[in-house]
Amino acid sequence: MAPSTQLGGGGGQFGLLALALGGFGIGLTEFVIAGLLPQVSRGLDVSTAAAGWLISGYALTVAAGAIAVTAATAGRPQKPILVGLLALFVAGNLLCAIAPNYPTMLLGRVVAALCHGSFFGIGSLVARRLVPPERASRAVAMMFAGLTVANVLGVPFGALVGERWGWRATFWAITGIGSVALVAIAVLVPGWAGGTSGRADLRSQLRSFRSTQVWLTLTATALGYGGMFGAFSYLAYTFTEVTGFSATDVAWLLVVYGTGLVVGNIAGGRGADHNRDVTLLVSLTGLAATLTVFGLLASSRPASVILVFLLGAFGFATVPGMITRVTDAAGGVPLAASANVSASNVGNAVGAWLGGLAISAGWGYAAPLFVGAGIVGVGLGVMGWAARGSTDSARGGGGGAGGATGEAAEVQRS
């Protein structure tokens, strides 16, 4: 454990920036493909449906890989793991850049996805150690800032580079960003922040999942994400078929949504450090209300612009608090943080599936918004149940202090 004089110092801030850069690169890989699918489909001579597996295959690998990779690396120092994960990320994107055929391209996407969940899960624990305990959620938000900025820039970045130099150039660029992030983490993240936690062996980590609070938080995460991304998956159709925007308007509307993610991530981190459970309950309430009102006012252009921003803001405001909450409930083990990333991806898949069923049933392109509101409403109920049973809720939410203290105590006991 680092001396208190080191916590929050300049080295810690540089370490957080290095983690954020890694998150930015990984976020680009996740989001950029959406704007490149037509080019990739033509370049590799595959159908649009086959090209779509470059997105869904990535998401499924993230969900499974987050737990599998974290479990496989249990008991090892975390800084070298982060460096190794980024090496995997670079290799995957390099494969995509040079892929001579579709199977190689899909393999590259799977290899890159293997690092995603574990990087954010393990990285969130490392980020917490770089700051004083009362700033834990803000540190997590700082690391996720790279992901939110990538969401804003990913699709337009991929489309711009792809149009000018071809889709392979986009993956060469991401390979370069990943290489820089790898070096930055190796140099700037202090060794004491990336050491082995006190309960790093796999058996101890699995025992942490006996906690009801862990499962309640994971469930609330899946439902919150499922509601937001279930609606987000069909926003292009909502904007064009219900609101009346043109197809070319969708790009800047998604930038508005991405800007909401950035704002929500920052606000959620600050709020969670002040009162975590209240911040999560307010964010989920705001998200459910936004989805409901969006569904009612989807035909209004001005309202849709405001509401798509709020959708991103309330949706991502839950991220820092959920991660610190689940890791605190689990005693600071990496597997819990990675499981939170898996839960969010499972929620994404289920939410999109339910939204698609609503459209197929003939309920219209605004229906996923109402479906999402219902899913988030259930998540709000789960979060309320968790908050009532939480000991840190009785102390005012103590997102950062309580959790970091608990982890430190566990290290000392070990």
PDB file of C-alpha atoms in Angstrom, residues 147 184 197 262 324 365 367 377 394 401:
ATOM      1  CA  LEU A 147     -14.071   5.512 -23.054  1.00  0.00           C
ATOM      2  CA  ALA A 184       2.433   5.253 -20.878  1.00  0.00           C
ATOM      3  CA  SER A 197      -4.241  -7.081  -3.750  1.00  0.00           C
ATOM      4  CA  VAL A 262     -18.785  12.552 -20.831  1.00  0.00           C
ATOM      5  CA  THR A 324     -16.744   1.185  -6.653  1.00  0.00           C
ATOM      6  CA  TYR A 365     -39.779   2.763 -33.391  1.00  0.00           C
ATOM      7  CA  ALA A 367     -41.266   1.454 -28.366  1.00  0.00           C
ATOM      8  CA  GLY A 377     -37.477   0.948 -13.461  1.00  0.00           C
ATOM      9  CA  ALA A 394     -26.158   4.189   6.632  1.00  0.00           C
ATOM     10  CA  ALA A 401     -13.576   6.235   1.806  1.00  0.00           C
TER      11      ALA A 401
END
